[in-house]
Amino acid sequence: MRKLLQLVTVLGIVATPAIANAKDLTIGFSWNSKQEPIVYAWEKYLQSEGAAQGKAAGFNVKFIFNVADNDPTRQAANIEDLINQGVDIIMARAADSGAIGASIKAAQDANIPFLTFDHPPGSVQPTAHLGGDGNKDATAAANALSDLLASKGVKGQCIELQGALTDVNGHTRHEGWLAATKGKIETLQTIPTNWDPEIFRSGTANAFRAHPEANCIFMASDFALSAVQSALEAAGRWAPAGDPKHVYIAALDVQPIAIDALRKKYIDVDVTYDANVLSKKAIEVALQLAKGEKPACAPDCSIVGRIATPENIDTLPDLWSRQ
């Protein structure tokens, strides 16, 4: 039976309950969905890191995973089930950054630390957030694309394919892109995609009909690259760098589908989302909580990606999507 110390507040940050005299550490993980390859990589890395780091720290780390199929109501029920099962820590990739707040409060009321994963929360602060720094990643992509266009003497006129408006990541990546491109690249149109591949496709098609002068795209995530490729092929604009029909593409994440596109120079700039690094950090934070420690990185334990290009895509070390 786990024994938890009462929550206390230190310097405005919610300190976490210690798991005393316990060797078993059960982490309940609520996925919003499992539609993307990176989710399977994360799950593998989390379990591997849990086993390795847990053993070193004297804990037997166990996971209970559930999936909400992108339904916020179902995710709330799934998290309630985890609370009722008495897990020691909850992690969740939110289906809705605002709606997850009620689940965070419910877990905190039950003295269970709550870690948001990948999708940042809205107004309710979890114990800590683990994810990529969307603003910095988008800024890095924007700066790299700006430099590339400048070196070619090209004035950038871009279509932005934004993420979901219900996801804080969608906003931070959008804000990073706009701030970094101000005065350098003109954003002709911003299309909220709701992370829906069909909207990536239709949005790209419609945008290039409305703006035939467009010569670049910023994708908030490259997971939907095939949808964008379909739209550009139909418009006669899917071509590698060096071809007059080439549309410069800057993207985020470096999902598996982007590897070949980088190699063949359809994508010019991409920023990695390192699944192994994030998973390692998540387990580090969980074990610190299990030992009654406040993670030094809390409340924001974000990581920053690396620039991937056609020139370095095969030499970047520890790239999960290339494996």
Short mmCIF file of C-alpha atoms in Angstrom, two decimals:
data_model
loop_
_atom_site.label_atom_id
_atom_site.label_comp_id
_atom_site.label_asym_id
_atom_site.label_seq_id
_atom_site.Cartn_x
_atom_site.Cartn_y
_atom_site.Cartn_z
CA MET A 1 0.00 0.00 0.00
CA ARG A 2 1.56 3.24 -1.06
CA LYS A 3 2.05 5.94 1.53
CA LEU A 4 1.92 9.52 0.31
CA LEU A 5 2.81 12.66 2.19
CA GLN A 6 0.34 15.53 1.99
CA LEU A 7 0.73 18.09 -0.81
CA VAL A 8 2.40 21.32 0.21
CA THR A 9 3.02 24.51 -1.68
CA VAL A 10 6.54 25.87 -1.99
CA LEU A 11 7.17 29.22 -3.67
CA GLY A 12 3.92 28.94 -5.57
CA ILE A 13 4.79 25.52 -7.01
CA VAL A 14 2.81 22.50 -5.89
CA ALA A 15 5.24 20.16 -4.16
CA THR A 16 4.56 16.48 -4.63
CA PRO A 17 3.78 13.61 -2.29
CA ALA A 18 6.60 11.25 -1.45
CA ILE A 19 6.10 7.57 -2.04
CA ALA A 20 7.60 6.21 1.13
CA ASN A 21 8.89 2.71 1.76
CA ALA A 22 7.61 1.53 -1.64
CA LYS A 23 9.51 -0.50 -4.16
CA ASP A 24 6.68 -0.75 -6.70
CA LEU A 25 5.94 2.49 -8.55
CA THR A 26 2.86 2.44 -10.77
CA ILE A 27 2.50 5.13 -13.42
CA GLY A 28 -0.88 5.50 -15.08
CA PHE A 29 -0.55 6.93 -18.58
CA SER A 30 -3.51 8.34 -20.51
CA TRP A 31 -2.92 8.70 -24.25
CA ASN A 32 -5.19 10.99 -26.22
CA SER A 33 -4.75 8.65 -29.20
CA LYS A 34 -2.23 6.26 -30.72
CA GLN A 35 -2.48 7.37 -34.34
CA GLU A 36 1.12 8.60 -34.68
CA PRO A 37 4.30 6.49 -34.84
CA ILE A 38 5.99 8.65 -32.22
CA VAL A 39 3.46 7.48 -29.61
CA TYR A 40 4.68 3.90 -29.98
CA ALA A 41 8.28 5.10 -29.74
CA TRP A 42 7.45 7.06 -26.59
CA GLU A 43 5.75 4.04 -25.01
CA LYS A 44 8.76 1.84 -25.77
CA TYR A 45 11.25 4.41 -24.45
CA LEU A 46 9.19 5.11 -21.32
CA GLN A 47 9.10 1.43 -20.41
CA SER A 48 12.80 0.99 -21.17
CA GLU A 49 13.80 4.07 -19.16
CA GLY A 50 11.42 3.07 -16.37
CA ALA A 51 13.11 -0.29 -16.07
CA ALA A 52 16.67 1.08 -16.22
CA GLN A 53 16.30 4.23 -14.14
CA GLY A 54 13.87 2.58 -11.74
CA LYS A 55 16.27 -0.24 -10.98
CA ALA A 56 19.07 2.23 -10.30
CA ALA A 57 16.82 4.19 -7.95
CA GLY A 58 15.41 1.13 -6.16
CA PHE A 59 11.96 1.15 -7.78
CA ASN A 60 10.11 -1.42 -9.82
CA VAL A 61 8.37 0.88 -12.33
CA LYS A 62 5.13 -0.41 -13.81
CA PHE A 63 2.85 1.26 -16.36
CA ILE A 64 -0.89 1.17 -16.93
CA PHE A 65 -1.71 2.64 -20.35
CA ASN A 66 -5.10 3.64 -21.69
CA VAL A 67 -6.25 5.45 -24.86
CA ALA A 68 -9.04 8.03 -25.35
CA ASP A 69 -9.29 8.01 -29.17
CA ASN A 70 -9.14 11.83 -29.14
CA ASP A 71 -12.30 12.08 -27.02
CA PRO A 72 -11.80 14.47 -24.04
CA THR A 73 -14.77 12.97 -22.21
CA ARG A 74 -13.40 9.47 -22.58
CA GLN A 75 -9.97 10.66 -21.45
CA ALA A 76 -11.49 12.15 -18.30
CA ALA A 77 -13.13 8.79 -17.57
CA ASN A 78 -9.86 6.96 -18.26
CA ILE A 79 -7.98 9.19 -15.84
CA GLU A 80 -10.71 8.73 -13.23
CA ASP A 81 -10.15 4.97 -13.60
CA LEU A 82 -6.43 5.45 -12.96
CA ILE A 83 -7.18 7.48 -9.84
CA ASN A 84 -9.56 4.78 -8.61
CA GLN A 85 -6.91 2.13 -9.23
CA GLY A 86 -4.59 4.01 -6.88
CA VAL A 87 -1.70 4.63 -9.24
CA ASP A 88 1.22 6.56 -7.78
CA ILE A 89 1.70 9.05 -10.62
CA ILE A 90 -0.43 10.02 -13.61
CA MET A 91 0.92 11.13 -16.99
CA ALA A 92 -1.37 12.29 -19.78
CA ARG A 93 -1.12 13.52 -23.35
CA ALA A 94 -4.19 15.71 -23.43
CA ALA A 95 -6.91 15.37 -26.05
CA ASP A 96 -7.93 18.92 -25.10
CA SER A 97 -5.55 21.23 -23.25
CA GLY A 98 -8.41 23.03 -21.50
CA ALA A 99 -10.52 20.01 -20.59
CA ILE A 100 -7.56 18.19 -19.01
CA GLY A 101 -7.67 20.73 -16.18
CA ALA A 102 -10.54 18.94 -14.43
CA SER A 103 -8.54 15.71 -14.41
CA ILE A 104 -5.46 17.48 -13.06
CA LYS A 105 -7.55 18.84 -10.18
CA ALA A 106 -9.10 15.42 -9.50
CA ALA A 107 -5.67 13.79 -9.29
CA GLN A 108 -4.32 16.54 -7.05
CA ASP A 109 -7.36 16.15 -4.76
CA ALA A 110 -6.38 12.48 -4.48
CA ASN A 111 -2.74 13.47 -3.70
CA ILE A 112 -1.50 11.95 -6.97
CA PRO A 113 1.15 13.90 -8.91
CA PHE A 114 0.02 14.73 -12.44
CA LEU A 115 2.46 15.15 -15.32
CA THR A 116 1.24 16.47 -18.66
CA PHE A 117 3.12 14.98 -21.61
CA ASP A 118 3.72 16.56 -25.04
CA HIS A 119 0.47 18.59 -25.07
CA PRO A 120 0.77 21.45 -22.56
CA PRO A 121 -2.19 22.14 -20.24
CA GLY A 122 -4.39 25.20 -20.32
CA SER A 123 -5.00 27.26 -17.19
CA VAL A 124 -4.65 24.49 -14.57
CA GLN A 125 -1.04 23.86 -13.55
CA PRO A 126 0.03 20.19 -13.30
CA THR A 127 2.85 19.04 -11.06
CA ALA A 128 5.10 19.38 -14.10
CA HIS A 129 4.89 19.43 -17.88
CA LEU A 130 7.08 17.27 -20.12
CA GLY A 131 7.20 18.21 -23.78
CA GLY A 132 8.96 19.93 -26.60
CA ASP A 133 9.40 23.68 -26.51
CA GLY A 134 7.09 24.52 -29.41
CA ASN A 135 8.00 28.18 -29.47
CA LYS A 136 11.76 27.57 -29.58
CA ASP A 137 11.41 24.73 -32.11
CA ALA A 138 9.27 26.86 -34.44
CA THR A 139 11.68 29.76 -34.00
CA ALA A 140 14.61 27.53 -34.97
CA ALA A 141 12.78 26.29 -38.07
CA ALA A 142 11.79 29.83 -39.07
CA ASN A 143 15.31 31.16 -38.65
CA ALA A 144 16.83 28.29 -40.62
CA LEU A 145 14.33 28.76 -43.45
CA SER A 146 14.88 32.54 -43.44
CA ASP A 147 18.62 32.03 -43.73
CA LEU A 148 18.17 29.52 -46.55
CA LEU A 149 15.83 31.78 -48.52
CA ALA A 150 18.16 34.74 -48.04
CA SER A 151 21.09 32.70 -49.35
CA LYS A 152 19.05 31.95 -52.48
CA GLY A 153 17.91 35.55 -52.90
CA VAL A 154 14.29 34.42 -52.49
CA LYS A 155 11.58 36.49 -50.81
CA GLY A 156 9.61 34.03 -48.69
CA GLN A 157 5.84 33.98 -49.14
CA CYS A 158 4.56 31.15 -46.98
CA ILE A 159 1.45 29.19 -46.17
CA GLU A 160 1.35 28.23 -42.48
CA LEU A 161 -0.31 24.93 -41.59
CA GLN A 162 -1.08 25.43 -37.90
CA GLY A 163 -1.96 22.73 -35.38
CA ALA A 164 -5.15 22.43 -33.36
CA LEU A 165 -6.64 25.51 -31.71
CA THR A 166 -7.51 23.35 -28.67
CA ASP A 167 -3.85 22.37 -28.22
CA VAL A 168 -1.40 24.76 -26.59
CA ASN A 169 1.29 23.29 -28.86
CA GLY A 170 -0.66 24.60 -31.83
CA HIS A 171 -0.49 28.11 -30.38
CA THR A 172 3.15 28.08 -29.23
CA ARG A 173 4.41 26.79 -32.59
CA HIS A 174 2.29 29.40 -34.37
CA GLU A 175 3.58 32.20 -32.13
CA GLY A 176 7.20 31.12 -32.55
CA TRP A 177 6.83 31.05 -36.34
CA LEU A 178 5.19 34.49 -36.57
CA ALA A 179 7.66 36.18 -34.20
CA ALA A 180 10.74 34.76 -35.91
CA THR A 181 9.57 35.51 -39.47
CA LYS A 182 8.45 39.10 -38.82
CA GLY A 183 10.09 41.31 -41.42
CA LYS A 184 11.76 38.29 -43.05
CA ILE A 185 9.04 36.02 -44.45
CA GLU A 186 5.48 36.98 -45.38
CA THR A 187 2.84 34.58 -44.09
CA LEU A 188 0.13 34.74 -46.75
CA GLN A 189 -2.37 32.53 -44.92
CA THR A 190 -2.57 30.59 -41.65
CA ILE A 191 -4.69 27.43 -41.71
CA PRO A 192 -5.74 25.77 -38.41
CA THR A 193 -5.67 22.05 -39.21
CA ASN A 194 -6.93 20.48 -35.96
CA TRP A 195 -4.07 18.03 -36.61
CA ASP A 196 -6.35 16.46 -39.25
CA PRO A 197 -4.49 15.19 -42.36
CA GLU A 198 -7.49 15.92 -44.56
CA ILE A 199 -7.41 19.57 -43.49
CA PHE A 200 -3.67 19.65 -44.18
CA ARG A 201 -4.48 18.46 -47.72
CA SER A 202 -7.52 20.62 -48.43
CA GLY A 203 -6.01 23.64 -46.71
CA THR A 204 -2.86 23.41 -48.81
CA ALA A 205 -4.84 22.94 -52.01
CA ASN A 206 -7.13 25.89 -51.30
CA ALA A 207 -4.27 28.13 -50.17
CA PHE A 208 -2.24 27.59 -53.33
CA ARG A 209 -5.29 28.28 -55.47
CA ALA A 210 -5.82 31.53 -53.58
CA HIS A 211 -2.10 32.38 -53.48
CA PRO A 212 -0.33 31.00 -56.56
CA GLU A 213 2.62 33.24 -55.66
CA ALA A 214 3.31 31.16 -52.50
CA ASN A 215 6.78 29.63 -52.52
CA CYS A 216 7.08 28.12 -49.04
CA ILE A 217 5.17 26.20 -46.36
CA PHE A 218 5.56 25.97 -42.61
CA MET A 219 4.10 22.73 -41.22
CA ALA A 220 3.44 22.68 -37.47
CA SER A 221 4.07 18.93 -37.72
CA ASP A 222 5.33 16.81 -40.59
CA PHE A 223 3.23 13.77 -39.63
CA ALA A 224 0.71 14.85 -42.33
CA LEU A 225 3.34 15.25 -45.04
CA SER A 226 1.64 12.79 -47.39
CA ALA A 227 -1.49 14.95 -47.34
CA VAL A 228 0.52 18.07 -48.20
CA GLN A 229 2.38 16.16 -50.90
CA SER A 230 -0.93 15.13 -52.47
CA ALA A 231 -2.10 18.75 -52.63
CA LEU A 232 1.19 20.00 -54.06
CA GLU A 233 1.28 17.23 -56.66
CA ALA A 234 -2.20 18.23 -57.80
CA ALA A 235 -1.00 21.83 -58.06
CA GLY A 236 2.13 20.84 -59.97
CA ARG A 237 4.33 22.13 -57.14
CA TRP A 238 5.75 18.96 -55.57
CA ALA A 239 9.39 19.11 -56.64
CA PRO A 240 12.80 18.79 -54.94
CA ALA A 241 15.15 21.66 -54.20
CA GLY A 242 16.75 22.97 -57.37
CA ASP A 243 13.63 22.45 -59.47
CA PRO A 244 11.89 25.74 -60.44
CA LYS A 245 8.59 24.32 -59.14
CA HIS A 246 10.06 23.59 -55.70
CA VAL A 247 8.09 24.82 -52.68
CA TYR A 248 10.43 25.38 -49.73
CA ILE A 249 9.17 23.44 -46.70
CA ALA A 250 10.03 24.01 -43.06
CA ALA A 251 8.49 21.58 -40.58
CA LEU A 252 8.62 20.29 -37.03
CA ASP A 253 9.00 16.83 -35.46
CA VAL A 254 10.92 14.72 -38.05
CA GLN A 255 8.40 11.89 -38.03
CA PRO A 256 9.37 8.75 -40.03
CA ILE A 257 7.52 9.99 -43.12
CA ALA A 258 9.83 13.03 -43.24
CA ILE A 259 13.10 11.08 -43.42
CA ASP A 260 12.93 10.20 -47.11
CA ALA A 261 11.53 13.64 -47.99
CA LEU A 262 14.55 15.24 -46.34
CA ARG A 263 16.94 12.88 -48.11
CA LYS A 264 15.34 13.70 -51.47
CA LYS A 265 15.27 17.46 -50.70
CA TYR A 266 11.50 17.95 -50.69
CA ILE A 267 11.77 19.21 -47.10
CA ASP A 268 14.42 21.86 -46.61
CA VAL A 269 14.40 22.34 -42.82
CA ASP A 270 12.93 20.23 -40.02
CA VAL A 271 13.32 20.33 -36.24
CA THR A 272 13.48 17.07 -34.31
CA TYR A 273 11.16 16.01 -31.53
CA ASP A 274 13.47 13.60 -29.70
CA ALA A 275 11.26 10.87 -28.28
CA ASN A 276 14.08 9.21 -26.34
CA VAL A 277 15.19 12.45 -24.66
CA LEU A 278 11.65 13.34 -23.59
CA SER A 279 10.96 9.85 -22.27
CA LYS A 280 14.19 9.86 -20.28
CA LYS A 281 13.29 13.23 -18.76
CA ALA A 282 9.77 12.04 -17.90
CA ILE A 283 11.09 9.05 -15.95
CA GLU A 284 13.70 11.23 -14.20
CA VAL A 285 10.91 13.55 -13.03
CA ALA A 286 8.66 10.66 -11.98
CA LEU A 287 11.42 9.10 -9.87
CA GLN A 288 12.22 12.42 -8.23
CA LEU A 289 8.57 12.67 -7.24
CA ALA A 290 8.62 9.08 -5.99
CA LYS A 291 11.51 10.00 -3.69
CA GLY A 292 9.66 13.03 -2.35
CA GLU A 293 11.80 15.53 -4.26
CA LYS A 294 10.59 18.54 -6.21
CA PRO A 295 11.97 18.30 -9.77
CA ALA A 296 14.37 21.15 -10.46
CA CYS A 297 12.83 21.70 -13.90
CA ALA A 298 9.23 21.97 -12.62
CA PRO A 299 6.79 23.21 -13.64
CA ASP A 300 8.12 23.30 -17.24
CA CYS A 301 10.42 20.43 -18.14
CA SER A 302 10.46 21.07 -21.89
CA ILE A 303 13.18 19.95 -24.28
CA VAL A 304 14.44 21.66 -27.43
CA GLY A 305 14.89 19.90 -30.77
CA ARG A 306 17.72 19.88 -33.30
CA ILE A 307 17.84 21.20 -36.85
CA ALA A 308 17.59 18.47 -39.49
CA THR A 309 18.41 19.12 -43.15
CA PRO A 310 19.00 17.04 -46.27
CA GLU A 311 22.70 17.32 -45.49
CA ASN A 312 22.64 15.90 -41.95
CA ILE A 313 19.54 13.68 -41.82
CA ASP A 314 21.61 10.48 -41.97
CA THR A 315 24.21 11.58 -39.43
CA LEU A 316 22.12 13.08 -36.60
CA PRO A 317 22.66 10.69 -33.66
CA ASP A 318 19.84 8.96 -31.74
CA LEU A 319 17.08 9.88 -34.19
CA TRP A 320 14.13 7.62 -33.31
CA SER A 321 12.29 8.14 -36.59
CA ARG A 322 15.26 7.04 -38.69
CA GLN A 323 15.40 3.78 -36.72
#
